[in-house]
Coordinates of C-alpha atoms in Angstrom, one line a residue:
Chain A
X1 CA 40.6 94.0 26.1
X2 CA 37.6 91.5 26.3
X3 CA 37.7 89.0 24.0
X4 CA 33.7 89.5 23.4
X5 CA 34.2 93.3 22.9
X6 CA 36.9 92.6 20.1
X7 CA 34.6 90.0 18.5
X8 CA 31.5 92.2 18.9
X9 CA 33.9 95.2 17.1
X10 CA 34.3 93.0 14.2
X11 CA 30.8 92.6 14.2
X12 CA 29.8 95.6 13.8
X13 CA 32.1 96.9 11.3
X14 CA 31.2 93.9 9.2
X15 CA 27.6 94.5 9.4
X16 CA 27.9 98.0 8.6
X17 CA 29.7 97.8 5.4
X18 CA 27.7 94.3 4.6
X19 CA 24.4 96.8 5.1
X20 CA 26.4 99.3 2.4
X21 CA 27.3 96.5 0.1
X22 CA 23.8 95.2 -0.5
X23 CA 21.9 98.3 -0.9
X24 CA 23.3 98.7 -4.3
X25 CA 21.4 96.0 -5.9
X26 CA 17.9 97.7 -4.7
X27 CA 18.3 100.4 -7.2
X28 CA 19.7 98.4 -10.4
X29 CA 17.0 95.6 -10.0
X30 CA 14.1 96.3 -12.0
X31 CA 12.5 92.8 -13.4
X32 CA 12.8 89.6 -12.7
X33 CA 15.6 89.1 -14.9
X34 CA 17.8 91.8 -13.3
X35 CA 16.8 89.8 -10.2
X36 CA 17.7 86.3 -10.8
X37 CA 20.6 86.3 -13.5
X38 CA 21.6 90.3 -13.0
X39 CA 20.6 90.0 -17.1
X40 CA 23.4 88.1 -18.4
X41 CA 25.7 91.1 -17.3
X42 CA 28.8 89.5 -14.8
X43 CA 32.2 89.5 -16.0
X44 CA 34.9 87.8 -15.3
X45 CA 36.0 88.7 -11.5
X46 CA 32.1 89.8 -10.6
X47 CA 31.3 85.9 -11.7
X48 CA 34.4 84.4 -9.9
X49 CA 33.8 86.4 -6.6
X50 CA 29.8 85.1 -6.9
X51 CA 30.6 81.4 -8.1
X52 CA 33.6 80.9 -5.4
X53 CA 31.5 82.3 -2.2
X54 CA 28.5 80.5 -3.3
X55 CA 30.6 77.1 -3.3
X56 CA 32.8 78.3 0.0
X57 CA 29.7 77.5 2.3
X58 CA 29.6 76.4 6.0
X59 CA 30.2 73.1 4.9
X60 CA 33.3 73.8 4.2
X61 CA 34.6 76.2 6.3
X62 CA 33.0 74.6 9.6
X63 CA 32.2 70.8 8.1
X64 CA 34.9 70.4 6.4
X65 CA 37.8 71.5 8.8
X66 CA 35.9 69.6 12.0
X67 CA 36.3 66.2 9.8
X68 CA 39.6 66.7 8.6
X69 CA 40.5 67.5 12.2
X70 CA 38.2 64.1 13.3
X71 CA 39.1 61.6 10.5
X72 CA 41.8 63.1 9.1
X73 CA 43.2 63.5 5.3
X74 CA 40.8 60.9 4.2
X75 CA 37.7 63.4 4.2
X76 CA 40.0 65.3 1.4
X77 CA 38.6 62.4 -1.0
X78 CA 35.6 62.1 0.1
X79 CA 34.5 65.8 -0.3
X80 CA 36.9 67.8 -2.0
X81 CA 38.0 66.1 -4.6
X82 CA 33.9 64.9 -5.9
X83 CA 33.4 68.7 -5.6
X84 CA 36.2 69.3 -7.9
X85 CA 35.1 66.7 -10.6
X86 CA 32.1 68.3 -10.1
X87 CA 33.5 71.5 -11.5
X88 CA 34.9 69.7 -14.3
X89 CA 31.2 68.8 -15.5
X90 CA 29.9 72.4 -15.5
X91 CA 32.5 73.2 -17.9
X92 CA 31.2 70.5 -19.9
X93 CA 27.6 71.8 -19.3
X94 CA 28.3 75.2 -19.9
X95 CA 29.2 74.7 -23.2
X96 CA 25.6 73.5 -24.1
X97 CA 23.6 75.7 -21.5
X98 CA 25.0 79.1 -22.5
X99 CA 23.2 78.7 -25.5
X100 CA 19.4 78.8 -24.0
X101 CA 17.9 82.2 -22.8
X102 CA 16.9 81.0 -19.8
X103 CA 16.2 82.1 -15.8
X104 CA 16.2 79.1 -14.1
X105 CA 17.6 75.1 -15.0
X106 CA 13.9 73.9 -14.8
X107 CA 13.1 76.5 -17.6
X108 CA 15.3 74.6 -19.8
X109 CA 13.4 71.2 -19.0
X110 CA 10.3 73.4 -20.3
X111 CA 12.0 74.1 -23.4
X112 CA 13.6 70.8 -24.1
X113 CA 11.0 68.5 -23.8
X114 CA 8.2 70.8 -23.5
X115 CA 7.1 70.0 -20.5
X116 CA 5.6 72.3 -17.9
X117 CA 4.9 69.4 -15.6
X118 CA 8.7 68.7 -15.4
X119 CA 9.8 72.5 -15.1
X120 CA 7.3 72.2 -11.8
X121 CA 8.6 69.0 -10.3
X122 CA 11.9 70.7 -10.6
X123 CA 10.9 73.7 -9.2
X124 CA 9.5 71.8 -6.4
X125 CA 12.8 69.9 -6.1
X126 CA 14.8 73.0 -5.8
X127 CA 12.3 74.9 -2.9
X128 CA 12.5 71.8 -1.1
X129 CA 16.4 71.4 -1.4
X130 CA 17.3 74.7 -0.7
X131 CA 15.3 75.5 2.3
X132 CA 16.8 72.6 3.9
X133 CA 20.2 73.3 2.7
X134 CA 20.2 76.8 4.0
X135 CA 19.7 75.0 7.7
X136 CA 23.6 73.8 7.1
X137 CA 24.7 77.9 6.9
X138 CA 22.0 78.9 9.8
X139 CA 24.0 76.4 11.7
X140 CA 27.0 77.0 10.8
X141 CA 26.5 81.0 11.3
X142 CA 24.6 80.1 14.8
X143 CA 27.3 78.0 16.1
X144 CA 30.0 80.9 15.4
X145 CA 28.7 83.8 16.8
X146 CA 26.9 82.2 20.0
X147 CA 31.1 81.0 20.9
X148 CA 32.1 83.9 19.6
X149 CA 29.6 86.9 21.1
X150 CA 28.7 84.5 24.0
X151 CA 25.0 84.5 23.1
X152 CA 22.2 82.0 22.9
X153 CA 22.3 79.9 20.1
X154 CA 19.0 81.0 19.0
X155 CA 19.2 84.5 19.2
X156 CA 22.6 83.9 16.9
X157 CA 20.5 82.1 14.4
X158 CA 18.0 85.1 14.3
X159 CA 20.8 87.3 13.5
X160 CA 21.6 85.3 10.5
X161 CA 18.0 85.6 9.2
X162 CA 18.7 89.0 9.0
X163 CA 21.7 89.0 7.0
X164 CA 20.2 87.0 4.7
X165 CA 16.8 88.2 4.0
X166 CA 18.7 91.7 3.8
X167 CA 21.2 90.9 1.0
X168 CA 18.6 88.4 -0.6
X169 CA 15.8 91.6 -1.3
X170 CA 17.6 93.2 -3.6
X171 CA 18.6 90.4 -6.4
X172 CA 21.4 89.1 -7.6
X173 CA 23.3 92.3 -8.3
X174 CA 22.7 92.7 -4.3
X175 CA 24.5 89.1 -4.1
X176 CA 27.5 89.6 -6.5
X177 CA 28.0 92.7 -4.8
X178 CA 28.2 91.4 -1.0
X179 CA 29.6 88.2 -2.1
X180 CA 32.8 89.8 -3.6
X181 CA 33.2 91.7 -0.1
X182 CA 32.4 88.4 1.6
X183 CA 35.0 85.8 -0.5
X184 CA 38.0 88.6 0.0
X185 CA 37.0 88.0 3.9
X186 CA 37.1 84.0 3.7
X187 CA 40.4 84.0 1.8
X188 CA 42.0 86.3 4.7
X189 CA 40.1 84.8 7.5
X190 CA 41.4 80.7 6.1
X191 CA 44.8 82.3 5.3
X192 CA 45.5 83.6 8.4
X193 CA 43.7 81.3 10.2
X194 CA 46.3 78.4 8.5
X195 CA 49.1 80.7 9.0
X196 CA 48.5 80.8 13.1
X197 CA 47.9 76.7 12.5
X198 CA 51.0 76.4 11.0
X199 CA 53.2 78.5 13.3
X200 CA 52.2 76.8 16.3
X201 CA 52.4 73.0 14.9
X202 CA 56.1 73.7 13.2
X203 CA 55.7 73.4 9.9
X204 CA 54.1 70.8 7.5
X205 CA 56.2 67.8 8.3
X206 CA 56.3 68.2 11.3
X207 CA 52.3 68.4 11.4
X208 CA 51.9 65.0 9.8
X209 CA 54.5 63.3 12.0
X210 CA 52.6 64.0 15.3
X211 CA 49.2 63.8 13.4
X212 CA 50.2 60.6 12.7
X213 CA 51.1 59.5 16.3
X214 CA 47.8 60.5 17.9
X215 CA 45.2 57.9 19.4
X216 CA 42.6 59.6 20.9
X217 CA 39.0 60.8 21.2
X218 CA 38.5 63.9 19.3
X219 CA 35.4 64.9 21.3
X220 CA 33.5 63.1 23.9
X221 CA 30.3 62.3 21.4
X222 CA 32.3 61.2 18.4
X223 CA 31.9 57.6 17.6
X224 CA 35.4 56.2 17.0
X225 CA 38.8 56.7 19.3
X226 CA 41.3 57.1 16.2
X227 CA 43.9 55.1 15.9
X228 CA 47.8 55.7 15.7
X229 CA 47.9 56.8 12.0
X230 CA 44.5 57.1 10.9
X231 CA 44.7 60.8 10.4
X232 CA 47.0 60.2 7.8
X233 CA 45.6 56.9 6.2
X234 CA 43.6 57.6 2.8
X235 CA 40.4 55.7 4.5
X236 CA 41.1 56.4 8.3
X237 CA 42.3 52.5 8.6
X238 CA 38.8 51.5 8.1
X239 CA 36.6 54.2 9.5
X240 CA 35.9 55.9 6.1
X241 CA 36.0 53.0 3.9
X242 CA 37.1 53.1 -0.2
X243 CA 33.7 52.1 -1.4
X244 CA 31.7 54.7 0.8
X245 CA 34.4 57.2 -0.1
X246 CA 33.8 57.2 -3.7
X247 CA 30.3 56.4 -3.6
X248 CA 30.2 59.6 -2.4
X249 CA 31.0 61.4 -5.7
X250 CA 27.9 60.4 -7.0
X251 CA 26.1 61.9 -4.2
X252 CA 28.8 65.1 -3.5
X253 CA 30.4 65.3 -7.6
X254 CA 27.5 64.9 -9.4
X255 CA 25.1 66.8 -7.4
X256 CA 27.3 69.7 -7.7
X257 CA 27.6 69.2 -11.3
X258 CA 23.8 69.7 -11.8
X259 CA 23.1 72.4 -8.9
X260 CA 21.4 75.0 -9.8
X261 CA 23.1 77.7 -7.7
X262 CA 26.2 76.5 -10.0
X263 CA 24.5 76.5 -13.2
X264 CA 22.4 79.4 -12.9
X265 CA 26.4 81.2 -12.6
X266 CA 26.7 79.9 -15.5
X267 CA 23.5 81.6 -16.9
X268 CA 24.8 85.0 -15.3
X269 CA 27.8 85.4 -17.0
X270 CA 28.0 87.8 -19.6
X271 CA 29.2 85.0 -22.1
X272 CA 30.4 81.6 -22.7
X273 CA 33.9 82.4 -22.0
X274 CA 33.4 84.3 -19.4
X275 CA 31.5 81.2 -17.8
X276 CA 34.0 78.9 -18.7
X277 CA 37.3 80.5 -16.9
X278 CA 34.5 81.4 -14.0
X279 CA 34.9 77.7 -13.2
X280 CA 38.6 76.8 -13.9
X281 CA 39.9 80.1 -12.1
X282 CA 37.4 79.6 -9.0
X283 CA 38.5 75.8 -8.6
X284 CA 41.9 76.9 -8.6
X285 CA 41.5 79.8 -5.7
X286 CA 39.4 76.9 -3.8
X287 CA 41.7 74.5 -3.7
X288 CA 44.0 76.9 -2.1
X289 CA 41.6 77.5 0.5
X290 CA 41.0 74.3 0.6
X291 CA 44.7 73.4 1.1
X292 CA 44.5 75.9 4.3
X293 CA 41.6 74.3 5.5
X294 CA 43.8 71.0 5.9
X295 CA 46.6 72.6 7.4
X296 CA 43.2 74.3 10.5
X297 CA 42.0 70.5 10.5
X298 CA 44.9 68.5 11.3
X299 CA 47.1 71.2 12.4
X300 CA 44.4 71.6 15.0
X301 CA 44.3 68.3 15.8
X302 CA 47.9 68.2 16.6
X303 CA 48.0 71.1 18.7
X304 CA 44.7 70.0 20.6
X305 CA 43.8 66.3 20.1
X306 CA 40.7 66.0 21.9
X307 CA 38.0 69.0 22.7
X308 CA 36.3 68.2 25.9
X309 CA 33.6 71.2 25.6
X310 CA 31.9 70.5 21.7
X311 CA 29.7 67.8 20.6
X312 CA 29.9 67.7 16.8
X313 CA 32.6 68.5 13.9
X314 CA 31.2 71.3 13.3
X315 CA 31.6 73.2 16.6
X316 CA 36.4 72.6 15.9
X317 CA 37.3 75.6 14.1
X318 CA 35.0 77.8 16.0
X319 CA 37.0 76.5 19.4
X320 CA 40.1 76.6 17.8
X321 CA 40.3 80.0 16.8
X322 CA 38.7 81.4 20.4
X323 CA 40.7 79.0 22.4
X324 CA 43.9 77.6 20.4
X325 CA 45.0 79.9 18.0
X326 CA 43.5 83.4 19.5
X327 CA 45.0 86.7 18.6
X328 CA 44.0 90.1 18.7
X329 CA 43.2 89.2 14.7
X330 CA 41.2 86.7 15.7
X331 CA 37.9 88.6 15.0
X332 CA 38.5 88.3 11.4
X333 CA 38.4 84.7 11.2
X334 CA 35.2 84.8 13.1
X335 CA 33.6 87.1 10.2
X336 CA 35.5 85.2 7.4
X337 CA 33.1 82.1 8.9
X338 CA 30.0 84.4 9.1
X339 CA 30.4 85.6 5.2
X340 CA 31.0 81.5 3.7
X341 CA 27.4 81.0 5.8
X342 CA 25.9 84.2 4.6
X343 CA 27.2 84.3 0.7
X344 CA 26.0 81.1 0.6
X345 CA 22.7 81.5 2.2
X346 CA 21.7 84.5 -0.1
X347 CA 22.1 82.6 -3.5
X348 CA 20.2 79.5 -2.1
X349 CA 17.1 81.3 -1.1
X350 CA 17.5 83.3 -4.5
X351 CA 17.2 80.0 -6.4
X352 CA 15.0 78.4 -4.1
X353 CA 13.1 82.1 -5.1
X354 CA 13.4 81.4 -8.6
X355 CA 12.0 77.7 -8.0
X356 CA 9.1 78.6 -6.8
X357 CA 8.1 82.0 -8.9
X358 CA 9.3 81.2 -12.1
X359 CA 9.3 77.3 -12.2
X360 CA 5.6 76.9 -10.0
X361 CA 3.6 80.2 -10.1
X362 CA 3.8 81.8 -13.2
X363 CA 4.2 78.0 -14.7
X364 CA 1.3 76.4 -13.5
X365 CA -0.6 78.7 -11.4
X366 CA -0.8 82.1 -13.0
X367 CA 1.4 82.6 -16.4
X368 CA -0.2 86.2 -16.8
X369 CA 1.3 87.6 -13.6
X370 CA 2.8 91.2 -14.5
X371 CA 6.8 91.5 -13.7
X372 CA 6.5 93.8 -10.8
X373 CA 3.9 91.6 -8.8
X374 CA 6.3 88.4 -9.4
X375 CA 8.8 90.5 -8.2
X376 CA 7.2 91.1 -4.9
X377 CA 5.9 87.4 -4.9
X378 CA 9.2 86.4 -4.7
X379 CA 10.6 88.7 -2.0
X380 CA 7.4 87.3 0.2
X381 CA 8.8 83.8 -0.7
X382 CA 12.2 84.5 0.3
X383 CA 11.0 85.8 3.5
X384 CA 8.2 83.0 4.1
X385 CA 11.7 80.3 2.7
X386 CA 14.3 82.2 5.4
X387 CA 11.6 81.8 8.2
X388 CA 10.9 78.1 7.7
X389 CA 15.3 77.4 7.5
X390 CA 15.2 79.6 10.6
X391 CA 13.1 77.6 12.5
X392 CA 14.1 74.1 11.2
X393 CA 17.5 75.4 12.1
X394 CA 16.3 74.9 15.9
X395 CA 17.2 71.2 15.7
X396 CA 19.9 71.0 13.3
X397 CA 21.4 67.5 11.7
X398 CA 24.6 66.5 13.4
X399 CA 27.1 67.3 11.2
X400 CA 26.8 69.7 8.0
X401 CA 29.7 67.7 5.8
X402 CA 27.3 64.2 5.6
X403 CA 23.7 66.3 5.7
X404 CA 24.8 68.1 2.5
X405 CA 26.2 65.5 1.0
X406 CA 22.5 63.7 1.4
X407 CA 21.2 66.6 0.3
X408 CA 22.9 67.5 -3.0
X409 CA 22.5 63.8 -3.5
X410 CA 18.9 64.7 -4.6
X411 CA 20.0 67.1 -7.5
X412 CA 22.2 64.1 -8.8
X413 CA 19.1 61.5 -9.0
X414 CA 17.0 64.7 -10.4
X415 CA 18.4 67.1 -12.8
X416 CA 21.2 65.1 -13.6
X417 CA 19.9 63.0 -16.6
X418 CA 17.3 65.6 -17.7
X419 CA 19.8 68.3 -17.8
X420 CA 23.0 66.7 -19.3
X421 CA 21.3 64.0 -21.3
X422 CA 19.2 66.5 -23.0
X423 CA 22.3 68.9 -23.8
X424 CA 24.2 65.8 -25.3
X425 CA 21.8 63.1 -26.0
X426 CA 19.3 63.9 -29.2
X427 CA 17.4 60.4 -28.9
X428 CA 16.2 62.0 -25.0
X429 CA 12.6 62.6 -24.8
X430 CA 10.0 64.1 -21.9
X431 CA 8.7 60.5 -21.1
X432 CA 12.8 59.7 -20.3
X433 CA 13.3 62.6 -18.2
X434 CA 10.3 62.8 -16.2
X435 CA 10.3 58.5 -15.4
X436 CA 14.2 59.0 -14.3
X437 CA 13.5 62.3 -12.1
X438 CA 10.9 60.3 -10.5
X439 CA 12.3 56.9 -10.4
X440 CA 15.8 58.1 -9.3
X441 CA 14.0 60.3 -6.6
X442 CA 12.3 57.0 -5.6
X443 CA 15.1 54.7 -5.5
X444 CA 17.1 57.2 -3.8
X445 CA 14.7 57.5 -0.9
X446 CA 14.2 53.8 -0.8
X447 CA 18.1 53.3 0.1
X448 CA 18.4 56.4 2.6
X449 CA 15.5 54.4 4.4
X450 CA 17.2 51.0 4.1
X451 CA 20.4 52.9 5.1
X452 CA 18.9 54.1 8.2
X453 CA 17.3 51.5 9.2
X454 CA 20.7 48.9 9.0
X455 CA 23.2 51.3 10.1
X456 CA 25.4 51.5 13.3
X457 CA 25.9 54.5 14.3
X458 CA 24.4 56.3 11.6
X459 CA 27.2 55.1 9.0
X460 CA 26.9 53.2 5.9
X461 CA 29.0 51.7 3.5
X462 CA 27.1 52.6 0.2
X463 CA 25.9 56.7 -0.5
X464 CA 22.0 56.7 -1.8
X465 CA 23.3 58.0 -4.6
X466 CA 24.9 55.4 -6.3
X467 CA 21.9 53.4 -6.8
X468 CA 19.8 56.3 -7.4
X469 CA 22.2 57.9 -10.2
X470 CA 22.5 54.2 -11.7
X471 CA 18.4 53.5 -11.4
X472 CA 17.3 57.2 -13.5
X473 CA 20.3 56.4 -16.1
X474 CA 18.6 53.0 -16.7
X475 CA 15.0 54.5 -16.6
X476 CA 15.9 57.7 -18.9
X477 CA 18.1 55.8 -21.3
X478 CA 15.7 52.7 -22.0
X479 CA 11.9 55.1 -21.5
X480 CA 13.6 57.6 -24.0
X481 CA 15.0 55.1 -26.4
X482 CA 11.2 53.2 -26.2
X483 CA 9.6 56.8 -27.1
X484 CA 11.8 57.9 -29.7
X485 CA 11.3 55.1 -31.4
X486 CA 7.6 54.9 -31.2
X487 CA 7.5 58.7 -32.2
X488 CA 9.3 58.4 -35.4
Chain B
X1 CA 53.5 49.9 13.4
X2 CA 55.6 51.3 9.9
X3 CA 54.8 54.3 8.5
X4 CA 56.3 54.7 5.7
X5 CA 56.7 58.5 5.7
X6 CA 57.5 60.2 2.5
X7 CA 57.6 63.5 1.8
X8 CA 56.0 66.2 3.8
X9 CA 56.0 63.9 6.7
X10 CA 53.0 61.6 5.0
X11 CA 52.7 58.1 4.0
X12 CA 53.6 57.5 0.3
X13 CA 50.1 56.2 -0.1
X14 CA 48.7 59.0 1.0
X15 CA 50.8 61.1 -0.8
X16 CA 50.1 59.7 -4.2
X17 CA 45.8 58.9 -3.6
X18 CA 44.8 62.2 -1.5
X19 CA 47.6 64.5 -2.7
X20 CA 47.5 63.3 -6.5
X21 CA 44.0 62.9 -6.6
X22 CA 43.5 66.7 -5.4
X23 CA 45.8 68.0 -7.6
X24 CA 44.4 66.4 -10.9
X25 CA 40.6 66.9 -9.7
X26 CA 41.6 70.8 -9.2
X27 CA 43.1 71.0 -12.8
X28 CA 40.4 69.0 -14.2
X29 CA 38.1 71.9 -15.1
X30 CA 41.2 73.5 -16.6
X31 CA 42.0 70.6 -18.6
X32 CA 38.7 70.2 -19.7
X33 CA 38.4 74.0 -20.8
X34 CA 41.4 73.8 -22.9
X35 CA 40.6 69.9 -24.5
X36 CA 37.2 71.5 -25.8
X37 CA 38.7 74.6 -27.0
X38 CA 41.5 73.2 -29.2
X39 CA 38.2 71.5 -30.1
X40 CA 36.2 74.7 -30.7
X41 CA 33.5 73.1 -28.9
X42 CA 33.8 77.1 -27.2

């Protein structure tokens, strides 16, 4: 049979049942709270299946496998294992943020330092963010089905909006409920997708022995011929240096650590255990996946060690699977990379919802708005947020992995001092945390500017965020010290 | 050009930075958990 035919079965069947799925949370979602945090009421597996296909986004299915099959194991440190820390932080955090009755993390800025100003500027922050953070899954989504269905790239991205929009309507019990369905589809889709890898490289040893003997290209566009053994160096012998690698946390870790997609999870479960093994379970079932996603990247690399047909990282798994690896199961790969975009997409433009709803319009602009017009305000938004991703989406960045790294980078110079040092700092004050989310916003611009403008071939040795982490911690630990003082 | 290949077919520094470094990262969360609950922090 045609390969587009099986692919467009697949299709189908997953649409159908991903149309099923996400009705539910129409009928169940009756305020805002039911919307946002599904009112406090996900247990255990609900709250793993929500937190892990959140994470599980096209940065890592599509990013993440296209550098490990372009740099090698080295990308494992400089994206994996920050995300992990990152994990280890919310754990931290969510034994301080269970506490709050809260709907979104700017809330808690209001009820902190009493600021509405600061709850705005963070809602601001997260609109901005997540819009162009939901261009990585658009992308990722558009690249798959236009191989895939052998359709424009455009009219693939469309098809995504959909999705999204769809499953976004009806809330977060909508979400939980497709994103269960969708993470049971990415653990078959990597699984089986490593297990083909595998079968045709020989094994794990044998992998890394002629990973380690290629010298080539990986695709006509890419910047760097590797080198005999790079794909198994730590640092690529050179190309991925140590100090841009673990600069990187501070952009990658710690902007996981105070995402809101994350924390908000955190919010959503039904208690503070519940929250707590949400994390260390999830972690655990990623780095499985993760752990397959290795075997795709440089099991791919092995059995294909340059693509003549692609231009960025993020187009490798999609050829592999179609072109390398095909079998008549093939098709479930392909809709195990459409659910990591989707899953992912939906909770963004949720929290970017909440952002600008709860955190702008009833904050500042109207706090007497009744609960069902909010509730329609922010379905308008999500629809008016989808269509500006959409479009954006129409010139994507070059490769998802480094954009979102860029991106999260902004929650780490933002939220992160505001949100953990008023948890665990008593001395923190308003003037702290609004002078470091400003200043470390600043500063962090400044050095993606000066970054740009001295880099050769769009790398650099330092990430933004190392300066822009290190500027707010200065600013919010001497502004807040100054205040406190002067207030007692 | 020596590669010193350990096991798994990968360099022994690779082994111990990317392979260690992933394994204790992934149990970090854990370990956190259970530090801050013979704490009864939770």
């Amino acid at each position: 049979m045609n390969k587009s035919i099986i692919y467009l079965s697949y299709f189908t069947l997953y649409s159908i049942i991903l149309l099923f799925f996400g009705k539910g949370g129409f009928k169940r979602t009756k305020n805002t709270r039911d919307f946002f945090i599904a009112v406090n009421s996900l247990g255990l597996l609900a709250s793993i299946f929500t937190f892990s296909a959140t994470w599980f986004s096209a940065a890592s299915m599509q990013g993440l496998s296209g550098s490990l099959y372009a740099y090698g194991y080295s990308i494992v440190l400089y994206a994996v294992v920050p995300w992990f820390i990152g994990a280890g932080f919310l754990v931290i955090l969510a034994t301080k943020l269970k506490n709050y009755d809260i709907v979104t993390v700017p809330e808690y800025f209001k009820m902190r330092y009493d600021s509405r100003w600061l709850q705005a500027m963070g809602g601001l922050i997260i609109v901005i963010t997540y819009i162009l953070y939901i261009i990585i899954q658009v992308r990722g989504f558009g690249i798959v089905i236009s191989e895939f269905l052998d359709i424009n790239y455009t009219f693939a991205i469309v098809l995504i909006y959909l999705f999204v929009i769809y499953t976004t309507f009806g809330g977060l019990f909508s979400v939980a409920k497709t994103d269960a369905l969708n993470f049971i589809l990415i653990i078959a889709g990597t699984m089986l997708a490593a297990v083909l890898v595998l079968r045709g490289v020989g094994g794990i040893t044998l992998m890394n022995h002629e990973a380690a003997l290629i010298n080539t290209r990986p695709f006509p566009t890419f910047p760097h011929i590797t080198t005999k053994g790079a794909l198994v160096d730590p640092f690529s012998k050179g190309v991925l240096p140590p100090l841009f690698i673990f600069t990187s946390f501070f952009g990658w870790g710690l902007g996981l650590a105070t995402n809101p997609q994350y924390a908000i999870r955190v919010t959503s479960a039904k208690n503070k255990a519940t929250a707590i093994k949400m994390i260390c379970f999830s972690v655990m079932i990623l780095a499985l996946l993760y752990f397959g996603l290795v075997i795709i990247g440089i099991g791919g690399r092995v059995l294909m060690p340059s693509i003549d047909s692609i231009d960025s990282v993020d187009e490798v798994f999609p050829y592999l699977i179609n072109n390398v690896i095909y079998s008549p199961f093939s098709g479930v790969i392909l809709i195990s990379i459409m659910a990591a975009a989707i899953s992912t997409a939906n909770s963004q433009l949720l929290v970017a919802a909440s952002g600008f709803s709860c955190d702008i319009y009833k904050n500042v602009i109207n706090p007497y708005i009744d609960d069902d017009r909010l509730l329609s305000m922010n379905r308008i938004f999500i629809f008016f947020a989808g269509t500006i991703s959409l479009v954006m989406s129409l010139n994507p960045p070059d490769s998802l992995l480094v954009y979102g790294g860029y991106i999260w980078g902004v929650f780490s110079v933002t939220f992160l001092l505001p949100l953990y040092g008023g948890l665990f700092w008593r001395r923190s004050t308003k003037e702290g945390a609004i002078s470091s989310f400003i200043g470390g916003l600043a500063i962090y611009i400044g050095f993606i500017v000066k970054n740009h403008l001295s880099s050769i071939n769009g790398e650099t040795l330092l990430h933004p965020a190392l300066p822009g982490v290190i500027g707010a911690t200065a600013i919010f630990y001497f502004v807040s010290r100054y205040y406190y003082a002067k207030k007692k | 050009m020596n590669l010193d290949f350990g096991v798994i077919g990968l360099p022994l520094e690779t082994l111990w930075i990317v392979g260690g470094l992933f394994i204790i990262s992934a149990l970090t969360p854990s370990i956190l958990a259970i530090l801050l609950k013979h704490k009864k922090v939770w």
